[in-house]
PDB file of C-alpha atoms in Angstrom:
ATOM      1  CA  MET A   1     -14.667 -39.765   7.540  1.00 32.00           C
ATOM      2  CA  GLN A   2     -13.254 -36.385   8.679  1.00 37.00           C
ATOM      3  CA  SER A   3     -10.563 -36.725  11.461  1.00 38.00           C
ATOM      4  CA  ASP A   4     -10.804 -34.734  14.785  1.00 43.00           C
ATOM      5  CA  ALA A   5      -7.815 -32.742  13.680  1.00 39.00           C
ATOM      6  CA  LYS A   6      -9.538 -31.548  10.603  1.00 49.00           C
ATOM      7  CA  LYS A   7     -12.718 -30.631  12.823  1.00 56.00           C
ATOM      8  CA  THR A   8     -10.690 -28.247  14.792  1.00 74.00           C
ATOM      9  CA  GLY A   9     -10.976 -24.961  13.314  1.00 92.00           C
ATOM     10  CA  LEU A  10      -9.121 -21.716  13.502  1.00 97.00           C
ATOM     11  CA  LEU A  11     -10.208 -18.047  13.181  1.00 98.00           C
ATOM     12  CA  SER A  12      -7.576 -15.791  11.874  1.00 98.00           C
ATOM     13  CA  ILE A  13      -8.373 -12.062  12.040  1.00 98.00           C
ATOM     14  CA  VAL A  14      -6.110 -10.963   9.219  1.00 98.00           C
ATOM     15  CA  SER A  15      -4.884  -7.433   8.776  1.00 97.00           C
ATOM     16  CA  THR A  16      -4.650  -6.605   5.114  1.00 95.00           C
ATOM     17  CA  GLY A  17      -2.836  -3.264   5.503  1.00 95.00           C
ATOM     18  CA  PRO A  18      -3.602  -0.274   3.239  1.00 92.00           C
ATOM     19  CA  GLY A  19      -5.079  -2.591   0.483  1.00 85.00           C
ATOM     20  CA  ASN A  20      -2.121  -3.172  -1.843  1.00 89.00           C
ATOM     21  CA  THR A  21      -1.254  -6.859  -1.434  1.00 91.00           C
ATOM     22  CA  GLN A  22       2.501  -6.010  -1.462  1.00 92.00           C
ATOM     23  CA  GLN A  23       1.944  -4.539   1.950  1.00 93.00           C
ATOM     24  CA  LEU A  24       0.452  -7.737   3.439  1.00 95.00           C
ATOM     25  CA  THR A  25       2.875  -9.431   5.813  1.00 96.00           C
ATOM     26  CA  PRO A  26       4.084 -13.056   5.107  1.00 97.00           C
ATOM     27  CA  ALA A  27       1.876 -14.142   8.189  1.00 97.00           C
ATOM     28  CA  ALA A  28      -1.052 -12.630   6.502  1.00 97.00           C
ATOM     29  CA  LEU A  29      -0.494 -14.139   3.219  1.00 97.00           C
ATOM     30  CA  LYS A  30      -0.094 -17.637   4.898  1.00 97.00           C
ATOM     31  CA  ALA A  31      -3.480 -17.367   6.796  1.00 97.00           C
ATOM     32  CA  ILE A  32      -5.320 -16.360   3.807  1.00 97.00           C
ATOM     33  CA  ALA A  33      -3.762 -19.094   1.668  1.00 97.00           C
ATOM     34  CA  LYS A  34      -4.611 -21.835   4.473  1.00 96.00           C
ATOM     35  CA  ALA A  35      -8.066 -20.468   5.090  1.00 97.00           C
ATOM     36  CA  GLU A  36     -11.159 -22.403   3.572  1.00 96.00           C
ATOM     37  CA  TYR A  37     -13.469 -19.342   4.281  1.00 97.00           C
ATOM     38  CA  ILE A  38     -12.729 -15.726   3.696  1.00 97.00           C
ATOM     39  CA  ILE A  39     -15.073 -13.313   5.458  1.00 97.00           C
ATOM     40  CA  GLY A  40     -15.001  -9.569   5.318  1.00 94.00           C
ATOM     41  CA  ASN A  41     -16.321  -6.195   4.328  1.00 91.00           C
ATOM     42  CA  ASN A  42     -16.916  -5.922   0.563  1.00 89.00           C
ATOM     43  CA  VAL A  43     -14.167  -3.220   0.134  1.00 88.00           C
ATOM     44  CA  TYR A  44     -11.439  -5.319   1.864  1.00 90.00           C
ATOM     45  CA  ILE A  45     -12.542  -8.487   0.067  1.00 93.00           C
ATOM     46  CA  ASP A  46     -12.198  -6.814  -3.383  1.00 91.00           C
ATOM     47  CA  LEU A  47      -8.653  -5.553  -2.509  1.00 89.00           C
ATOM     48  CA  ILE A  48      -7.493  -8.979  -1.990  1.00 93.00           C
ATOM     49  CA  ARG A  49      -9.584 -10.693  -4.761  1.00 92.00           C
ATOM     50  CA  PRO A  50      -6.284 -12.077  -6.482  1.00 92.00           C
ATOM     51  CA  LEU A  51      -5.410 -14.078  -3.334  1.00 94.00           C
ATOM     52  CA  ILE A  52      -8.782 -15.831  -2.821  1.00 94.00           C
ATOM     53  CA  THR A  53      -9.422 -17.714  -5.963  1.00 92.00           C
ATOM     54  CA  GLY A  54     -11.194 -20.990  -5.224  1.00 90.00           C
ATOM     55  CA  LYS A  55     -12.184 -20.075  -1.604  1.00 95.00           C
ATOM     56  CA  GLU A  56     -15.556 -19.826   0.107  1.00 95.00           C
ATOM     57  CA  VAL A  57     -16.177 -16.004   0.265  1.00 96.00           C
ATOM     58  CA  VAL A  58     -18.608 -14.416   2.553  1.00 94.00           C
ATOM     59  CA  LYS A  59     -19.056 -10.631   1.939  1.00 91.00           C
ATOM     60  CA  SER A  60     -20.696  -8.430   4.525  1.00 85.00           C
ATOM     61  CA  PRO A  61     -21.582  -4.660   4.192  1.00 81.00           C
ATOM     62  CA  MET A  62     -20.593  -1.996   6.556  1.00 79.00           C
ATOM     63  CA  GLY A  63     -22.908  -2.011   9.744  1.00 79.00           C
ATOM     64  CA  GLU A  64     -22.972  -5.726   9.936  1.00 89.00           C
ATOM     65  CA  GLU A  65     -20.008  -6.079  12.089  1.00 93.00           C
ATOM     66  CA  VAL A  66     -21.495  -8.089  14.924  1.00 95.00           C
ATOM     67  CA  ASN A  67     -23.237 -10.511  12.684  1.00 94.00           C
ATOM     68  CA  ARG A  68     -19.998 -10.950  10.723  1.00 95.00           C
ATOM     69  CA  ALA A  69     -18.084 -11.733  13.860  1.00 96.00           C
ATOM     70  CA  GLN A  70     -20.650 -14.332  15.035  1.00 96.00           C
ATOM     71  CA  MET A  71     -20.731 -16.038  11.527  1.00 96.00           C
ATOM     72  CA  ALA A  72     -16.960 -16.185  11.562  1.00 97.00           C
ATOM     73  CA  LEU A  73     -16.879 -17.801  15.079  1.00 97.00           C
ATOM     74  CA  ASP A  74     -19.651 -20.364  13.950  1.00 96.00           C
ATOM     75  CA  LEU A  75     -17.695 -21.322  10.676  1.00 96.00           C
ATOM     76  CA  ALA A  76     -14.409 -21.526  12.746  1.00 97.00           C
ATOM     77  CA  ALA A  77     -15.657 -24.125  15.012  1.00 96.00           C
ATOM     78  CA  SER A  78     -14.814 -26.678  12.258  1.00 95.00           C
ATOM     79  CA  HIS A  79     -13.086 -24.743   9.484  1.00 97.00           C
ATOM     80  CA  ARG A  80     -10.026 -22.528   8.968  1.00 97.00           C
ATOM     81  CA  VAL A  81     -11.482 -19.067   8.524  1.00 98.00           C
ATOM     82  CA  ALA A  82      -9.839 -15.778   7.753  1.00 98.00           C
ATOM     83  CA  MET A  83     -11.678 -12.695   8.725  1.00 97.00           C
ATOM     84  CA  VAL A  84     -10.026  -9.873   6.789  1.00 96.00           C
ATOM     85  CA  SER A  85      -9.780  -6.378   8.188  1.00 96.00           C
ATOM     86  CA  GLY A  86      -8.330  -3.241   6.503  1.00 94.00           C
ATOM     87  CA  GLY A  87      -5.070  -1.706   8.128  1.00 95.00           C
ATOM     88  CA  ASP A  88      -4.339  -3.286  11.406  1.00 97.00           C
ATOM     89  CA  ALA A  89      -7.378  -5.264  12.693  1.00 97.00           C
ATOM     90  CA  GLY A  90      -6.602  -4.066  16.202  1.00 96.00           C
ATOM     91  CA  VAL A  91      -6.672  -0.409  15.205  1.00 96.00           C
ATOM     92  CA  TYR A  92     -10.214   0.559  14.474  1.00 95.00           C
ATOM     93  CA  GLY A  93     -10.610  -2.793  12.868  1.00 95.00           C
ATOM     94  CA  MET A  94     -12.457  -6.193  13.421  1.00 96.00           C
ATOM     95  CA  ALA A  95     -10.337  -7.705  16.258  1.00 97.00           C
ATOM     96  CA  SER A  96     -12.145  -6.015  19.066  1.00 97.00           C
ATOM     97  CA  ILE A  97     -15.623  -6.987  18.022  1.00 97.00           C
ATOM     98  CA  VAL A  98     -14.677 -10.621  17.284  1.00 97.00           C
ATOM     99  CA  LEU A  99     -13.060 -11.072  20.549  1.00 98.00           C
ATOM    100  CA  GLU A 100     -15.939  -9.279  22.465  1.00 97.00           C
ATOM    101  CA  VAL A 101     -18.484 -11.660  20.787  1.00 97.00           C
ATOM    102  CA  ALA A 102     -16.256 -14.626  21.536  1.00 97.00           C
ATOM    103  CA  GLU A 103     -15.883 -13.527  25.195  1.00 97.00           C
ATOM    104  CA  ARG A 104     -19.785 -12.856  25.772  1.00 97.00           C
ATOM    105  CA  THR A 105     -20.634 -16.222  24.028  1.00 96.00           C
ATOM    106  CA  GLN A 106     -17.965 -18.176  25.762  1.00 97.00           C
ATOM    107  CA  SER A 107     -16.814 -19.317  22.536  1.00 96.00           C
ATOM    108  CA  GLU A 108     -14.017 -22.068  22.569  1.00 95.00           C
ATOM    109  CA  VAL A 109     -12.762 -21.255  19.019  1.00 96.00           C
ATOM    110  CA  LEU A 110      -9.116 -20.699  18.696  1.00 97.00           C
ATOM    111  CA  VAL A 111      -8.703 -17.100  17.482  1.00 98.00           C
ATOM    112  CA  GLU A 112      -5.343 -15.523  16.475  1.00 98.00           C
ATOM    113  CA  VAL A 113      -4.907 -11.747  15.452  1.00 98.00           C
ATOM    114  CA  ILE A 114      -2.380 -11.213  12.630  1.00 98.00           C
ATOM    115  CA  PRO A 115      -1.032  -7.546  12.556  1.00 97.00           C
ATOM    116  CA  GLY A 116      -0.476  -5.347   9.609  1.00 97.00           C
ATOM    117  CA  VAL A 117       0.362  -1.883   8.359  1.00 96.00           C
ATOM    118  CA  THR A 118      -2.060   0.519   9.917  1.00 96.00           C
ATOM    119  CA  ALA A 119      -3.552   3.504   7.858  1.00 95.00           C
ATOM    120  CA  ALA A 120      -1.655   5.986   9.902  1.00 97.00           C
ATOM    121  CA  THR A 121       1.766   4.402   9.267  1.00 97.00           C
ATOM    122  CA  ALA A 122       0.911   3.818   5.549  1.00 97.00           C
ATOM    123  CA  ALA A 123      -0.061   7.359   5.128  1.00 97.00           C
ATOM    124  CA  ALA A 124       2.958   8.606   7.161  1.00 98.00           C
ATOM    125  CA  SER A 125       5.249   6.740   4.681  1.00 97.00           C
ATOM    126  CA  ARG A 126       3.924   8.691   1.854  1.00 97.00           C
ATOM    127  CA  LEU A 127       4.655  11.853   3.738  1.00 98.00           C
ATOM    128  CA  GLY A 128       8.178  11.310   4.968  1.00 97.00           C
ATOM    129  CA  SER A 129       8.454  10.946   8.561  1.00 98.00           C
ATOM    130  CA  PRO A 130       5.619  12.887  10.386  1.00 98.00           C
ATOM    131  CA  LEU A 131       5.107  10.304  13.141  1.00 97.00           C
ATOM    132  CA  SER A 132       8.652   9.586  14.209  1.00 94.00           C
ATOM    133  CA  GLY A 133       8.247   9.860  17.985  1.00 93.00           C
ATOM    134  CA  ASP A 134       5.218   9.921  20.164  1.00 96.00           C
ATOM    135  CA  TYR A 135       1.874  10.537  18.403  1.00 97.00           C
ATOM    136  CA  VAL A 136      -1.889  10.132  18.935  1.00 98.00           C
ATOM    137  CA  THR A 137      -4.426   8.440  16.615  1.00 97.00           C
ATOM    138  CA  LEU A 138      -7.980   9.672  16.719  1.00 97.00           C
ATOM    139  CA  SER A 139     -11.143   8.833  14.766  1.00 97.00           C
ATOM    140  CA  LEU A 140     -13.743  11.471  13.956  1.00 97.00           C
ATOM    141  CA  SER A 141     -16.453   8.805  13.428  1.00 95.00           C
ATOM    142  CA  ASP A 142     -19.116   9.443  16.197  1.00 94.00           C
ATOM    143  CA  LEU A 143     -21.047   6.360  15.294  1.00 91.00           C
ATOM    144  CA  LEU A 144     -19.623   4.546  18.342  1.00 92.00           C
ATOM    145  CA  THR A 145     -18.109   7.273  20.296  1.00 95.00           C
ATOM    146  CA  PRO A 146     -19.945  10.459  21.332  1.00 96.00           C
ATOM    147  CA  TRP A 147     -18.688  13.549  19.740  1.00 96.00           C
ATOM    148  CA  GLU A 148     -18.190  15.236  23.080  1.00 97.00           C
ATOM    149  CA  VAL A 149     -15.806  12.573  24.028  1.00 98.00           C
ATOM    150  CA  ILE A 150     -14.018  12.953  20.674  1.00 97.00           C
ATOM    151  CA  GLU A 151     -13.756  16.714  20.949  1.00 97.00           C
ATOM    152  CA  GLU A 152     -12.222  16.335  24.586  1.00 98.00           C
ATOM    153  CA  ARG A 153      -9.734  13.891  23.332  1.00 98.00           C
ATOM    154  CA  LEU A 154      -8.806  16.216  20.388  1.00 97.00           C
ATOM    155  CA  ASP A 155      -8.186  19.076  22.825  1.00 97.00           C
ATOM    156  CA  LEU A 156      -6.081  16.961  25.084  1.00 97.00           C
ATOM    157  CA  ALA A 157      -4.099  15.433  22.279  1.00 97.00           C
ATOM    158  CA  SER A 158      -3.567  18.965  20.743  1.00 97.00           C
ATOM    159  CA  ARG A 159      -2.315  20.227  24.190  1.00 97.00           C
ATOM    160  CA  MET A 160       0.446  17.473  24.216  1.00 96.00           C
ATOM    161  CA  GLY A 161       2.154  19.012  21.211  1.00 96.00           C
ATOM    162  CA  VAL A 162       2.662  15.699  19.451  1.00 97.00           C
ATOM    163  CA  PRO A 163       1.346  14.928  15.912  1.00 98.00           C
ATOM    164  CA  VAL A 164      -2.177  13.643  15.572  1.00 98.00           C
ATOM    165  CA  ALA A 165      -3.349  11.212  12.929  1.00 98.00           C
ATOM    166  CA  ILE A 166      -6.978  11.478  12.212  1.00 98.00           C
ATOM    167  CA  TYR A 167      -8.971   8.586  10.884  1.00 97.00           C
ATOM    168  CA  ASN A 168     -12.537   8.881   9.301  1.00 95.00           C
ATOM    169  CA  PRO A 169     -12.023  12.598   8.971  1.00 96.00           C
ATOM    170  CA  ARG A 170     -15.019  13.543   6.715  1.00 91.00           C
ATOM    171  CA  SER A 171     -17.929  11.790   5.349  1.00 85.00           C
ATOM    172  CA  ARG A 172     -21.330  12.586   3.801  1.00 82.00           C
ATOM    173  CA  GLY A 173     -23.246  11.918   7.032  1.00 81.00           C
ATOM    174  CA  ARG A 174     -20.869  14.153   9.092  1.00 82.00           C
ATOM    175  CA  PRO A 175     -19.193  16.616   6.731  1.00 82.00           C
ATOM    176  CA  HIS A 176     -18.669  19.241   9.539  1.00 90.00           C
ATOM    177  CA  ASN A 177     -16.790  17.102  12.056  1.00 94.00           C
ATOM    178  CA  LEU A 178     -13.437  17.854  10.506  1.00 96.00           C
ATOM    179  CA  ASP A 179     -13.924  21.609  10.572  1.00 96.00           C
ATOM    180  CA  THR A 180     -14.882  21.351  14.139  1.00 96.00           C
ATOM    181  CA  ALA A 181     -11.974  19.280  14.813  1.00 97.00           C
ATOM    182  CA  ILE A 182      -9.579  21.923  13.120  1.00 97.00           C
ATOM    183  CA  ALA A 183     -11.127  24.499  15.339  1.00 97.00           C
ATOM    184  CA  VAL A 184     -10.355  22.631  18.456  1.00 97.00           C
ATOM    185  CA  ILE A 185      -6.796  21.796  17.260  1.00 97.00           C
ATOM    186  CA  GLY A 186      -6.332  25.339  16.266  1.00 97.00           C
ATOM    187  CA  ARG A 187      -6.487  26.327  20.025  1.00 96.00           C
ATOM    188  CA  HIS A 188      -3.150  24.936  20.676  1.00 97.00           C
ATOM    189  CA  ARG A 189      -1.495  24.684  17.180  1.00 96.00           C
ATOM    190  CA  GLY A 190      -0.367  27.716  14.979  1.00 96.00           C
ATOM    191  CA  ASP A 191      -1.540  28.456  11.547  1.00 97.00           C
ATOM    192  CA  GLU A 192       1.803  27.338  10.121  1.00 97.00           C
ATOM    193  CA  THR A 193       1.557  23.783  11.630  1.00 98.00           C
ATOM    194  CA  PRO A 194       2.417  21.350   8.911  1.00 98.00           C
ATOM    195  CA  VAL A 195      -0.403  19.036   7.893  1.00 98.00           C
ATOM    196  CA  GLY A 196      -0.353  15.920   5.606  1.00 98.00           C
ATOM    197  CA  VAL A 197      -3.354  14.521   3.916  1.00 98.00           C
ATOM    198  CA  VAL A 198      -3.085  11.090   2.103  1.00 98.00           C
ATOM    199  CA  ARG A 199      -6.110   9.611   0.204  1.00 97.00           C
ATOM    200  CA  ASN A 200      -6.106   5.977  -0.921  1.00 95.00           C
ATOM    201  CA  ALA A 201      -2.631   5.309   0.349  1.00 96.00           C
ATOM    202  CA  TYR A 202      -1.100   2.492  -1.792  1.00 94.00           C
ATOM    203  CA  ARG A 203      -4.222   2.120  -3.750  1.00 92.00           C
ATOM    204  CA  PRO A 204      -5.305   3.231  -7.194  1.00 91.00           C
ATOM    205  CA  GLY A 205      -6.077   7.002  -7.359  1.00 94.00           C
ATOM    206  CA  GLU A 206      -3.515   7.750  -4.410  1.00 96.00           C
ATOM    207  CA  GLU A 207      -3.222  11.437  -3.549  1.00 96.00           C
ATOM    208  CA  VAL A 208      -0.731  13.089  -1.193  1.00 97.00           C
ATOM    209  CA  HIS A 209      -0.954  16.772  -0.011  1.00 97.00           C
ATOM    210  CA  VAL A 210       1.411  18.774   2.215  1.00 97.00           C
ATOM    211  CA  MET A 211      -0.171  22.051   3.607  1.00 97.00           C
ATOM    212  CA  THR A 212      -0.370  24.158   6.598  1.00 98.00           C
ATOM    213  CA  LEU A 213      -3.094  24.048   9.195  1.00 98.00           C
ATOM    214  CA  ALA A 214      -4.326  27.390   7.849  1.00 98.00           C
ATOM    215  CA  GLU A 215      -4.627  25.930   4.353  1.00 97.00           C
ATOM    216  CA  LEU A 216      -6.491  22.849   5.477  1.00 97.00           C
ATOM    217  CA  ARG A 217      -9.104  25.210   7.399  1.00 97.00           C
ATOM    218  CA  ALA A 218      -9.655  27.196   4.252  1.00 96.00           C
ATOM    219  CA  ASP A 219     -10.575  24.079   2.272  1.00 94.00           C
ATOM    220  CA  THR A 220     -11.386  20.505   3.601  1.00 93.00           C
ATOM    221  CA  SER A 221     -13.752  19.546   0.668  1.00 86.00           C
ATOM    222  CA  PRO A 222     -11.318  17.162  -1.031  1.00 87.00           C
ATOM    223  CA  ILE A 223     -10.949  14.994   2.160  1.00 95.00           C
ATOM    224  CA  ASP A 224     -13.193  12.040   2.634  1.00 95.00           C
ATOM    225  CA  MET A 225     -13.362   8.713   4.379  1.00 92.00           C
ATOM    226  CA  HIS A 226     -10.523   7.308   2.205  1.00 94.00           C
ATOM    227  CA  SER A 227      -8.186  10.116   3.674  1.00 97.00           C
ATOM    228  CA  ILE A 228      -5.956  10.118   6.586  1.00 98.00           C
ATOM    229  CA  VAL A 229      -5.057  13.473   8.021  1.00 98.00           C
ATOM    230  CA  ILE A 230      -1.840  14.020   9.886  1.00 98.00           C
ATOM    231  CA  ILE A 231      -1.600  17.163  11.933  1.00 98.00           C
ATOM    232  CA  GLY A 232       2.059  17.890  12.824  1.00 98.00           C
ATOM    233  CA  GLY A 233       3.403  18.470  16.281  1.00 97.00           C
ATOM    234  CA  ILE A 234       5.097  21.536  17.593  1.00 96.00           C
ATOM    235  CA  GLU A 235       8.410  20.300  16.341  1.00 96.00           C
ATOM    236  CA  SER A 236       7.199  19.103  12.919  1.00 98.00           C
ATOM    237  CA  ARG A 237       8.371  20.834   9.781  1.00 97.00           C
ATOM    238  CA  ILE A 238       7.711  20.809   6.016  1.00 97.00           C
ATOM    239  CA  TRP A 239      10.641  19.258   4.346  1.00 96.00           C
ATOM    240  CA  LYS A 240      11.729  21.117   1.232  1.00 95.00           C
ATOM    241  CA  VAL A 241      14.587  20.967  -1.276  1.00 95.00           C
ATOM    242  CA  GLY A 242      14.569  24.400  -2.883  1.00 94.00           C
ATOM    243  CA  ASP A 243      10.905  25.079  -3.643  1.00 92.00           C
ATOM    244  CA  ASP A 244      10.203  21.443  -3.906  1.00 95.00           C
ATOM    245  CA  VAL A 245       8.119  20.117  -1.161  1.00 95.00           C
ATOM    246  CA  ARG A 246       9.247  16.532  -0.206  1.00 95.00           C
ATOM    247  CA  GLY A 247       7.130  15.911   2.960  1.00 97.00           C
ATOM    248  CA  ILE A 248       7.065  16.386   6.666  1.00 98.00           C
ATOM    249  CA  ILE A 249       9.701  15.728   9.260  1.00 97.00           C
ATOM    250  CA  THR A 250       9.207  15.256  12.969  1.00 97.00           C
ATOM    251  CA  PRO A 251      12.446  15.091  14.546  1.00 94.00           C
ATOM    252  CA  ARG A 252      12.963  12.507  17.272  1.00 89.00           C
ATOM    253  CA  GLY A 253      15.601  14.581  19.123  1.00 74.00           C
ATOM    254  CA  TYR A 254      18.766  13.489  17.688  1.00 70.00           C
ATOM    255  CA  HIS A 255      19.706  17.197  17.142  1.00 76.00           C
ATOM    256  CA  ARG A 256      19.876  17.572  20.957  1.00 79.00           C
ATOM    257  CA  LYS A 257      22.328  14.663  21.363  1.00 77.00           C
ATOM    258  CA  TYR A 258      24.505  14.560  18.279  1.00 78.00           C
ATOM    259  CA  VAL A 259      26.080  16.784  15.691  1.00 76.00           C
ATOM    260  CA  TYR A 260      25.131  16.042  12.089  1.00 86.00           C
TER     261      TYR A 260
END
């Protein structure tokens, strides 16, 4: 007979980072190891496949987030469940919808959110240090947010002069959103503004590109939903050693206080 302790479940919303298992935190690895059920989008399940051998795996396609959240809560009433979410689950991830469903259904299931490496910071690490101080993250996906709101936020973020990390920059269903975003950003940023594009950060097929805003405007075709675009701030600069482009630096302000 199962003890009451074993009947007490736990839902861990596990951030899996950029996809390479080396970027998972120890807490994320522990939650996955202890889980009886692993639930997640097909892509993120496949990326952690070596860690979930012998576990009950429930795959769920894009667009089924509400059902996925409810299923996870139902299972977690009496089992340990790991809901996997790419990047950081609290940044365009599964944490919000799971907690919203739990709140609306008055679920008593214990839920924990385990943080992880976000797509923006993963991409930034491949570019040098473009997000060293204040910065803004924005998604160009208008599936859940009206485009008018996104455009207003882009305009305000560009006025701030800080770097902007753009998620979901270009998809087949909305190929022109990035072009429109660049036009909005260009109202307040010059053509020579540094731009970094990272595709498949820490995954097979990784690509890293450093360019100017004018060069990005001229050709956005290589960018897709697996890409993160980082628009430099007014103090950002392209880091070069001779003619070798090393990345992007956004100074924090040490040059204003120290001599080095």
